[in-house]
Short mmCIF file of C-alpha atoms in Angstrom, two decimals:
data_model
loop_
_atom_site.label_atom_id
_atom_site.label_comp_id
_atom_site.label_asym_id
_atom_site.label_seq_id
_atom_site.Cartn_x
_atom_site.Cartn_y
_atom_site.Cartn_z
CA MET P 1 1.30 -3.32 -22.97
CA VAL P 2 -1.57 -1.97 -20.96
CA CYS P 3 -0.56 -0.02 -18.07
CA LEU P 4 -1.53 -1.12 -14.51
CA LEU P 5 -2.00 1.63 -11.92
CA LEU P 6 -3.15 1.79 -8.35
CA ILE P 7 -6.22 3.97 -7.80
CA PRO P 8 -4.98 6.76 -5.59
CA ALA P 9 -8.08 6.54 -3.48
CA PHE P 10 -6.45 8.21 -0.39
CA VAL P 11 -4.05 10.60 -1.94
CA GLN P 12 -6.07 12.87 -4.18
CA ALA P 13 -7.86 15.04 -1.47
CA ALA P 14 -5.83 17.40 0.50
CA ASP P 15 -7.42 16.28 3.84
CA SER P 16 -6.83 12.61 3.28
CA PRO P 17 -5.47 10.55 6.14
CA GLU P 18 -1.76 10.01 6.17
CA TRP P 19 -1.96 6.23 6.95
CA PRO P 20 -5.58 5.24 6.17
CA GLN P 21 -5.54 1.54 5.79
CA PHE P 22 -3.53 -1.68 6.09
CA ARG P 23 -0.25 -1.32 4.67
CA GLY P 24 -0.63 2.46 3.99
CA PRO P 25 -2.07 4.85 1.28
CA ALA P 26 -1.94 2.40 -1.45
CA GLY P 27 -2.05 -0.77 0.54
CA GLN P 28 1.27 -1.62 -0.77
CA GLY P 29 3.62 -1.18 2.36
CA HIS P 30 5.34 2.00 0.99
CA ALA P 31 5.72 5.09 3.22
CA ALA P 32 6.75 8.61 2.34
CA ALA P 33 8.44 8.97 5.63
CA ARG P 34 11.85 10.42 5.85
CA ASP P 35 14.78 10.72 8.46
CA LEU P 36 13.85 7.47 10.24
CA PRO P 37 16.20 5.61 12.65
CA THR P 38 17.55 2.20 11.81
CA SER P 39 18.11 1.21 15.49
CA TRP P 40 16.29 1.52 18.69
CA SER P 41 15.57 0.01 22.01
CA GLU P 42 13.44 0.77 24.98
CA GLN P 43 15.89 3.28 26.02
CA GLU P 44 16.87 4.62 22.49
CA ASN P 45 14.91 6.56 19.81
CA VAL P 46 11.52 5.88 21.59
CA ALA P 47 9.64 9.18 21.51
CA TRP P 48 6.75 7.65 23.48
CA LYS P 49 5.14 4.40 24.46
CA CYS P 50 1.41 4.19 25.09
CA PRO P 51 0.22 1.10 27.04
CA LEU P 52 -2.91 -0.44 25.32
CA PRO P 53 -5.81 -2.20 26.97
CA GLY P 54 -7.03 -5.76 25.75
CA LYS P 55 -5.53 -7.58 22.94
CA GLY P 56 -5.59 -6.91 19.21
CA TRP P 57 -3.29 -7.55 16.14
CA SER P 58 -4.80 -4.74 14.02
CA SER P 59 -2.44 -2.29 12.64
CA PRO P 60 -2.42 1.54 13.42
CA VAL P 61 -4.20 3.94 11.07
CA ILE P 62 -3.46 7.60 11.24
CA ALA P 63 -5.40 10.72 10.48
CA GLY P 64 -4.10 14.13 11.57
CA ASN P 65 -2.87 14.12 15.04
CA GLU P 66 -4.84 10.84 15.95
CA ILE P 67 -3.88 7.24 15.61
CA TRP P 68 -6.51 4.51 15.73
CA LEU P 69 -6.39 0.91 16.48
CA THR P 70 -8.86 -1.85 17.61
CA THR P 71 -8.78 -4.13 20.60
CA ALA P 72 -10.76 -6.84 22.41
CA ILE P 73 -11.37 -7.20 26.03
CA ASP P 74 -12.47 -10.56 26.98
CA SER P 75 -14.14 -12.11 29.87
CA PRO P 76 -12.18 -15.23 31.00
CA LEU P 77 -13.86 -18.61 31.15
CA SER P 78 -13.30 -21.48 33.55
CA GLU P 79 -11.51 -24.60 32.37
CA ALA P 80 -14.79 -26.38 32.36
CA GLU P 81 -16.47 -23.66 30.35
CA LYS P 82 -13.70 -23.72 27.81
CA ALA P 83 -13.78 -27.40 27.40
CA GLU P 84 -17.59 -27.19 26.89
CA ARG P 85 -17.10 -24.40 24.33
CA LEU P 86 -14.51 -26.47 22.32
CA LYS P 87 -16.80 -29.62 22.31
CA GLY P 88 -17.44 -31.00 18.97
CA THR P 89 -15.04 -28.64 17.13
CA THR P 90 -13.52 -30.15 13.98
CA ASN P 91 -10.54 -27.65 13.97
CA SER P 92 -7.15 -29.24 14.80
CA GLN P 93 -5.44 -26.06 15.36
CA PRO P 94 -4.66 -24.87 18.98
CA LEU P 95 -7.64 -22.52 19.90
CA LEU P 96 -8.33 -19.75 22.46
CA VAL P 97 -11.81 -19.41 23.65
CA SER P 98 -13.39 -16.59 25.52
CA GLY P 99 -16.57 -15.42 27.31
CA LYS P 100 -18.11 -12.14 26.44
CA LEU P 101 -15.96 -9.81 24.26
CA SER P 102 -16.00 -5.94 24.29
CA LEU P 103 -14.73 -4.90 20.89
CA ARG P 104 -13.23 -1.37 20.98
CA ALA P 105 -11.59 1.49 19.12
CA LEU P 106 -8.55 3.09 20.75
CA GLY P 107 -7.41 6.65 19.72
CA VAL P 108 -3.96 7.87 20.63
CA ASP P 109 -2.55 11.49 20.39
CA ARG P 110 0.21 11.28 17.88
CA SER P 111 2.26 14.09 19.54
CA SER P 112 2.13 12.96 23.14
CA GLY P 113 1.32 9.28 22.93
CA LYS P 114 -1.59 9.65 25.43
CA LEU P 115 -4.49 7.31 25.21
CA LEU P 116 -7.35 9.73 24.33
CA HIS P 117 -10.28 7.48 23.44
CA ASP P 118 -11.36 3.85 24.50
CA ILE P 119 -14.75 3.34 22.82
CA GLU P 120 -16.85 0.28 22.84
CA LEU P 121 -18.24 -0.52 19.49
CA LEU P 122 -19.65 -3.90 19.69
CA VAL P 123 -20.27 -6.75 22.26
CA GLU P 124 -19.99 -10.37 21.41
CA PRO P 125 -21.61 -12.57 24.07
CA SER P 126 -20.24 -16.00 22.82
CA PRO P 127 -17.35 -15.66 20.31
CA GLN P 128 -15.96 -18.44 18.22
CA GLY P 129 -12.60 -19.87 19.19
CA THR P 130 -9.63 -18.20 17.54
CA HIS P 131 -6.24 -19.63 16.78
CA ALA P 132 -3.66 -19.22 19.61
CA THR P 133 -1.52 -16.90 17.46
CA ASN P 134 -4.50 -14.81 16.32
CA SER P 135 -6.61 -12.24 18.29
CA PHE P 136 -10.34 -11.22 18.11
CA ALA P 137 -9.45 -7.66 16.94
CA SER P 138 -6.83 -8.56 13.98
CA PRO P 139 -8.55 -6.86 11.00
CA THR P 140 -7.02 -3.34 10.61
CA PRO P 141 -9.65 -0.63 10.45
CA VAL P 142 -9.72 2.09 7.70
CA ILE P 143 -10.06 5.70 8.29
CA GLU P 144 -11.16 8.69 6.13
CA ALA P 145 -11.94 12.28 7.19
CA GLY P 146 -13.94 12.05 10.34
CA LYS P 147 -14.97 8.41 9.87
CA LEU P 148 -13.35 5.28 11.27
CA TYR P 149 -14.59 1.87 9.95
CA CYS P 150 -13.81 -1.06 12.21
CA HIS P 151 -14.36 -4.57 11.20
CA PHE P 152 -14.26 -7.66 13.48
CA GLY P 153 -15.19 -10.46 11.02
CA ALA P 154 -18.42 -12.39 12.09
CA TYR P 155 -18.68 -10.28 15.20
CA GLY P 156 -19.64 -7.27 13.15
CA THR P 157 -18.71 -4.07 11.52
CA ALA P 158 -18.97 -0.53 12.96
CA CYS P 159 -18.56 3.21 11.85
CA LEU P 160 -17.29 5.77 14.43
CA ASP P 161 -17.46 9.45 13.99
CA THR P 162 -13.85 10.51 15.19
CA VAL P 163 -15.04 14.09 16.02
CA SER P 164 -18.00 13.35 18.18
CA ARG P 165 -16.89 9.81 19.16
CA GLN P 166 -20.33 8.50 18.47
CA VAL P 167 -21.02 5.19 16.98
CA LEU P 168 -22.85 6.00 13.67
CA TRP P 169 -23.91 2.59 12.67
CA THR P 170 -23.20 -1.24 13.16
CA ASN P 171 -23.89 -4.27 11.02
CA ARG P 172 -23.81 -7.75 12.49
CA ASP P 173 -25.77 -9.51 9.63
CA LEU P 174 -22.71 -11.08 7.84
CA VAL P 175 -21.68 -14.29 9.81
CA VAL P 176 -19.38 -17.08 8.83
CA GLN P 177 -17.36 -19.70 10.67
CA HIS P 178 -13.74 -18.29 10.70
CA GLU P 179 -12.32 -21.36 12.46
CA ASN P 180 -9.15 -19.30 13.36
CA GLY P 181 -10.76 -16.08 14.29
CA PRO P 182 -11.31 -12.95 12.15
CA GLY P 183 -8.40 -11.59 9.92
CA SER P 184 -9.47 -9.83 6.61
CA SER P 185 -9.19 -6.11 6.76
CA PRO P 186 -11.80 -3.79 4.87
CA VAL P 187 -11.07 -1.52 2.09
CA ILE P 188 -13.03 1.66 0.86
CA TRP P 189 -14.15 1.94 -2.75
CA GLY P 190 -15.99 5.00 -3.30
CA ASP P 191 -19.09 4.90 -1.14
CA LEU P 192 -18.47 1.25 -0.28
CA LEU P 193 -16.81 -0.56 2.53
CA ILE P 194 -15.67 -4.02 1.21
CA PHE P 195 -14.50 -7.07 3.05
CA HIS P 196 -14.03 -10.88 2.61
CA CYS P 197 -16.24 -13.32 4.37
CA ASP P 198 -14.30 -16.61 3.55
CA GLY P 199 -15.37 -19.09 6.36
CA SER P 200 -15.34 -22.87 6.41
CA ASP P 201 -19.15 -22.77 5.84
CA LEU P 202 -19.89 -19.86 3.60
CA GLN P 203 -17.41 -18.04 1.15
CA TYR P 204 -18.35 -14.58 -0.30
CA ILE P 205 -17.33 -10.96 -0.61
CA ALA P 206 -19.57 -8.16 0.75
CA ALA P 207 -19.91 -4.38 0.43
CA LEU P 208 -21.65 -2.16 2.86
CA ASP P 209 -22.81 1.43 2.04
CA LYS P 210 -20.16 3.24 4.24
CA ARG P 211 -22.77 5.95 4.88
CA THR P 212 -25.44 3.67 6.52
CA GLY P 213 -23.85 0.26 7.06
CA LYS P 214 -26.58 -1.26 5.07
CA LEU P 215 -25.63 -4.19 2.68
CA ALA P 216 -24.94 -2.89 -0.81
CA TRP P 217 -24.12 -6.24 -2.48
CA LYS P 218 -22.92 -9.64 -1.55
CA THR P 219 -21.32 -12.04 -4.17
CA ASP P 220 -20.60 -15.72 -3.42
CA ARG P 221 -17.27 -17.23 -4.64
CA THR P 222 -17.85 -19.38 -7.64
CA GLY P 223 -14.59 -21.25 -8.00
CA ALA P 224 -14.61 -24.89 -7.19
CA MET P 225 -12.78 -25.83 -3.91
CA ASN P 226 -11.76 -28.85 -1.95
CA SER P 227 -14.64 -30.57 -0.29
CA ASN P 228 -13.00 -30.39 3.15
CA PRO P 229 -14.51 -27.23 4.85
CA GLN P 230 -11.22 -26.54 6.62
CA LEU P 231 -9.67 -25.97 3.09
CA LYS P 232 -12.19 -23.36 2.10
CA LYS P 233 -11.61 -20.67 4.78
CA SER P 234 -9.32 -17.56 4.11
CA TYR P 235 -8.21 -14.34 5.54
CA GLY P 236 -7.22 -12.18 2.73
CA THR P 237 -7.53 -8.46 2.10
CA PRO P 238 -8.66 -7.04 -1.19
CA LEU P 239 -6.97 -4.45 -3.23
CA VAL P 240 -8.29 -1.93 -5.63
CA ALA P 241 -6.37 -1.63 -8.91
CA GLU P 242 -6.95 -0.15 -12.29
CA VAL P 243 -6.41 -2.44 -15.19
CA ALA P 244 -6.72 -1.19 -18.74
CA GLY P 245 -8.54 1.87 -17.54
CA GLN P 246 -11.12 -0.24 -15.63
CA PRO P 247 -11.16 -0.11 -11.89
CA LEU P 248 -11.06 -3.77 -10.38
CA LEU P 249 -11.07 -5.16 -6.92
CA LEU P 250 -8.39 -7.92 -6.73
CA SER P 251 -9.65 -10.41 -4.22
CA PRO P 252 -7.47 -13.45 -3.16
CA ALA P 253 -9.47 -16.39 -1.72
CA SER P 254 -8.92 -20.16 -1.18
CA ASP P 255 -7.68 -21.68 -4.52
CA TRP P 256 -8.65 -18.64 -6.66
CA LEU P 257 -7.80 -15.03 -7.41
CA TYR P 258 -11.08 -13.08 -8.23
CA ALA P 259 -11.61 -9.75 -9.80
CA TYR P 260 -14.73 -7.76 -9.29
CA ASP P 261 -16.30 -4.50 -10.58
CA PRO P 262 -17.86 -1.82 -8.26
CA ALA P 263 -21.16 -3.56 -8.50
CA GLY P 264 -19.79 -6.81 -7.15
CA ARG P 265 -19.91 -8.66 -10.49
CA GLU P 266 -17.31 -11.13 -11.03
CA VAL P 267 -15.18 -9.94 -13.92
CA TRP P 268 -12.76 -13.13 -13.90
CA LYS P 269 -11.25 -15.63 -11.77
CA LEU P 270 -7.87 -17.40 -11.98
CA PRO P 271 -7.06 -20.74 -10.25
CA TYR P 272 -3.82 -21.14 -8.45
CA GLU P 273 -3.47 -24.57 -9.91
CA LYS P 274 -2.32 -25.98 -6.50
CA LEU P 275 -4.08 -26.08 -3.14
CA GLY P 276 -4.09 -22.55 -1.46
CA PHE P 277 -6.15 -21.65 1.61
CA SER P 278 -5.93 -19.65 4.75
CA LEU P 279 -4.65 -16.80 2.67
CA ALA P 280 -3.71 -13.85 4.82
CA PRO P 281 -1.03 -11.87 2.71
CA ARG P 282 -2.48 -8.76 0.66
CA PRO P 283 -1.48 -8.71 -2.99
CA VAL P 284 0.95 -6.07 -4.38
CA VAL P 285 0.85 -4.76 -8.03
CA GLY P 286 3.23 -3.43 -10.51
CA HIS P 287 4.84 -4.16 -13.87
CA GLY P 288 1.50 -5.12 -15.31
CA MET P 289 1.16 -8.00 -12.70
CA ALA P 290 -0.31 -8.84 -9.31
CA PHE P 291 1.86 -10.77 -6.84
CA LEU P 292 0.20 -12.82 -4.18
CA CYS P 293 0.97 -15.53 -1.79
CA THR P 294 -1.13 -18.69 -1.65
CA SER P 295 -0.40 -19.49 2.14
CA PHE P 296 -1.36 -23.28 2.84
CA MET P 297 -0.34 -25.93 2.64
CA GLN P 298 2.88 -24.92 0.87
CA SER P 299 2.83 -21.30 0.10
CA GLU P 300 3.77 -20.18 -3.49
CA LEU P 301 4.23 -16.61 -4.81
CA LEU P 302 2.35 -16.18 -7.97
CA ALA P 303 3.03 -13.39 -10.54
CA VAL P 304 -0.20 -12.81 -12.37
CA THR P 305 -0.28 -10.85 -15.59
CA LEU P 306 -2.89 -8.23 -15.66
CA ASP P 307 -1.89 -6.55 -19.09
CA LYS P 308 -3.26 -9.42 -21.30
CA GLU P 309 -6.89 -10.22 -22.48
CA LYS P 310 -7.10 -12.99 -19.86
CA PRO P 311 -4.97 -13.04 -16.71
CA GLN P 312 -2.52 -15.81 -16.44
CA ILE P 313 0.38 -16.96 -13.96
CA ALA P 314 3.69 -15.66 -15.53
CA TRP P 315 5.74 -17.44 -12.97
CA ARG P 316 5.66 -18.94 -9.60
CA TYR P 317 8.15 -19.41 -6.69
CA GLY P 318 7.79 -21.87 -3.88
CA ARG P 319 10.48 -21.85 -1.43
CA GLN P 320 10.16 -20.13 2.01
CA VAL P 321 7.14 -18.12 0.73
CA PRO P 322 5.14 -16.36 3.55
CA GLN P 323 1.82 -17.75 4.88
CA VAL P 324 1.00 -14.44 6.76
CA PRO P 325 3.21 -11.56 5.91
CA SER P 326 2.48 -9.81 2.59
CA PRO P 327 5.03 -9.37 -0.09
CA LEU P 328 6.72 -5.96 -0.90
CA LEU P 329 7.49 -4.55 -4.41
CA VAL P 330 10.35 -2.08 -4.70
CA GLY P 331 11.22 -1.18 -8.16
CA ASP P 332 12.08 -4.17 -10.19
CA GLU P 333 12.60 -6.38 -7.04
CA ILE P 334 9.91 -8.22 -4.98
CA TYR P 335 10.79 -9.08 -1.30
CA LEU P 336 9.39 -11.65 0.93
CA VAL P 337 9.80 -12.48 4.54
CA SER P 338 8.52 -15.93 5.61
CA ASP P 339 6.81 -16.66 8.73
CA LYS P 340 10.02 -18.45 9.86
CA GLY P 341 12.27 -15.70 8.91
CA ILE P 342 13.70 -16.34 5.55
CA ALA P 343 14.02 -12.97 3.68
CA THR P 344 14.04 -13.34 -0.07
CA CYS P 345 14.57 -11.01 -3.02
CA LEU P 346 13.51 -11.87 -6.50
CA ASP P 347 13.42 -10.19 -9.80
CA ALA P 348 9.73 -9.20 -10.25
CA LEU P 349 9.68 -9.61 -14.07
CA SER P 350 11.21 -13.17 -14.13
CA GLY P 351 11.06 -14.63 -10.61
CA LYS P 352 14.84 -15.04 -10.53
CA VAL P 353 16.13 -15.22 -6.91
CA HIS P 354 18.82 -12.52 -6.22
CA TRP P 355 19.22 -13.78 -2.67
CA ALA P 356 17.48 -15.64 0.22
CA GLU P 357 18.95 -15.17 3.87
CA ARG P 358 17.78 -15.86 7.35
CA ILE P 359 16.92 -12.93 9.58
CA PRO P 360 16.10 -13.44 13.24
CA GLY P 361 12.76 -14.41 14.61
CA ASN P 362 9.43 -15.56 13.32
CA TYR P 363 6.98 -13.18 11.41
CA SER P 364 3.32 -12.18 11.09
CA SER P 365 3.95 -8.56 10.42
CA SER P 366 4.31 -7.36 6.80
CA PRO P 367 7.50 -5.59 5.82
CA LEU P 368 7.55 -1.78 5.27
CA LEU P 369 9.48 0.33 2.74
CA ALA P 370 10.35 3.66 4.49
CA ALA P 371 12.95 6.27 4.02
CA GLY P 372 14.99 4.04 1.57
CA HIS P 373 14.99 1.01 3.97
CA ILE P 374 12.90 -2.24 4.42
CA TYR P 375 11.70 -2.79 7.93
CA CYS P 376 10.91 -6.33 9.00
CA SER P 377 9.36 -6.80 12.48
CA ASN P 378 9.15 -10.09 14.09
CA ARG P 379 6.90 -11.78 16.76
CA GLU P 380 9.78 -11.65 19.25
CA GLY P 381 9.74 -7.65 19.30
CA GLU P 382 12.90 -7.33 17.04
CA THR P 383 13.06 -5.38 13.78
CA THR P 384 15.66 -6.18 11.21
CA VAL P 385 16.30 -3.21 8.87
CA LEU P 386 17.47 -4.10 5.26
CA ALA P 387 18.87 -2.14 2.34
CA PRO P 388 16.86 -2.78 -0.77
CA GLY P 389 18.86 -4.14 -3.65
CA LYS P 390 20.32 -7.26 -5.33
CA GLU P 391 22.75 -7.78 -2.56
CA PHE P 392 21.63 -8.76 1.01
CA ARG P 393 22.62 -6.04 3.56
CA VAL P 394 21.44 -5.45 7.08
CA VAL P 395 21.62 -1.80 8.08
CA GLY P 396 20.22 -1.98 11.61
CA THR P 397 18.20 -3.57 14.19
CA GLY P 398 15.49 -2.48 16.74
CA LYS P 399 14.39 -4.23 19.86
CA LEU P 400 11.21 -3.64 21.97
CA ASP P 401 9.66 -5.44 24.90
CA GLY P 402 6.72 -7.62 23.81
CA GLN P 403 5.42 -9.40 20.63
CA ILE P 404 4.97 -7.69 17.25
CA MET P 405 2.20 -9.06 15.25
CA ALA P 406 0.74 -6.00 13.62
CA SER P 407 2.23 -4.30 10.63
CA PRO P 408 3.94 -0.88 11.10
CA ALA P 409 2.88 2.48 9.96
CA ALA P 410 5.29 5.49 9.05
CA ILE P 411 4.75 9.03 8.39
CA GLU P 412 7.07 12.08 8.57
CA ASN P 413 10.04 11.22 10.70
CA SER P 414 8.43 8.44 12.80
CA ILE P 415 7.52 4.74 12.76
CA TYR P 416 4.67 3.49 14.70
CA LEU P 417 4.87 -0.01 15.97
CA ARG P 418 2.23 -2.03 18.04
CA THR P 419 3.32 -4.68 20.33
CA ASP P 420 0.93 -7.03 22.32
CA LYS P 421 1.07 -4.51 25.14
CA ALA P 422 1.72 -1.07 23.78
CA LEU P 423 1.99 1.40 20.75
CA TYR P 424 5.41 2.88 20.22
CA ARG P 425 6.51 6.05 18.21
CA ILE P 426 10.00 5.39 17.03
CA ALA P 427 11.93 8.62 16.04
CA GLY P 428 15.44 9.82 15.64
CA GLN P 429 16.89 12.34 17.82
CA LYS P 430 16.58 15.97 16.45
#
């Protein structure tokens, strides 16, 4: 059997950021944090609370003593202006429309919780509508030593020098019709900043030179899709993995899982065999397989072998599979939290279900493994803490004011949770 490993792109260098991207160092939702609380409230185990301007569902990234997020500050429209903006749309989903957007990076002091930086990166004069449950700043930025890369989908991408706080470059050349707003987070691969551009009109993956912001390559999706444009859009985030000693970019899109080499050449693609679109979950890898969720219309969890000459679907599972939250692989078990709050534990090798239980609330945030527990945060501001294992066990709960759409970050002895109004540092009493 060929060994599948994650490329440790962020953990080799001594000065690498502690939480550099969506879902942590390897993008898998695993944290090396310790001594974390399993219960909290507005009055208990909150080290600090930092109110945040604007609206954004991007997750926090952390480097040194600074936490970075993105946000969007909009200019409200009149009802007549909203109606005019929505005229002619073919999207049946509930949409929010806005006037001019200021797209910004926020820097928070990790020790004190003070908002240190509020920096405008881009201005969008006439944004597309976004789904009522989405925001205009949902993609999570990626950070490395001294540089923050912020992506806002069709509204552009920007690189910020986190020391001088100067915007080093912007790129607004890659535009697609998202229909429901931006959602795909970028990933760094060597000198490339890579992200998905899967709209209803155009579907491709693009790489920018992270030093200049100029286009390095752009590769169209080649798999056949449904003729309905609404079934072509997706919001997935790619993952860099090493397969048989070869680095590959695993890229989930509508109806197909793609693999690309560093030059943007398609190495292979695998059909889901059933309709799958509007993908938001990020894949996880282990045991020679990639595990991904197909989202709409009826989401399935696919286990795709990566240790064979050709990838194939080893098993599939189709009950209460998340459409937005990403899966979590812990040892030999894979955990799911559906949008409607069904938590499921399956055997990763066979797909056998160990348990499926309801936990409170509705979910967009992806689960986090930290300090030996699984943290599941819902849209209602509550976090259910589970014990990993073949038996379902709740070990604690936390409750904050507001809505949690972003995924958590955790380093050292703290969890960082973003609500719709504030960023919290959750830490046990010393």
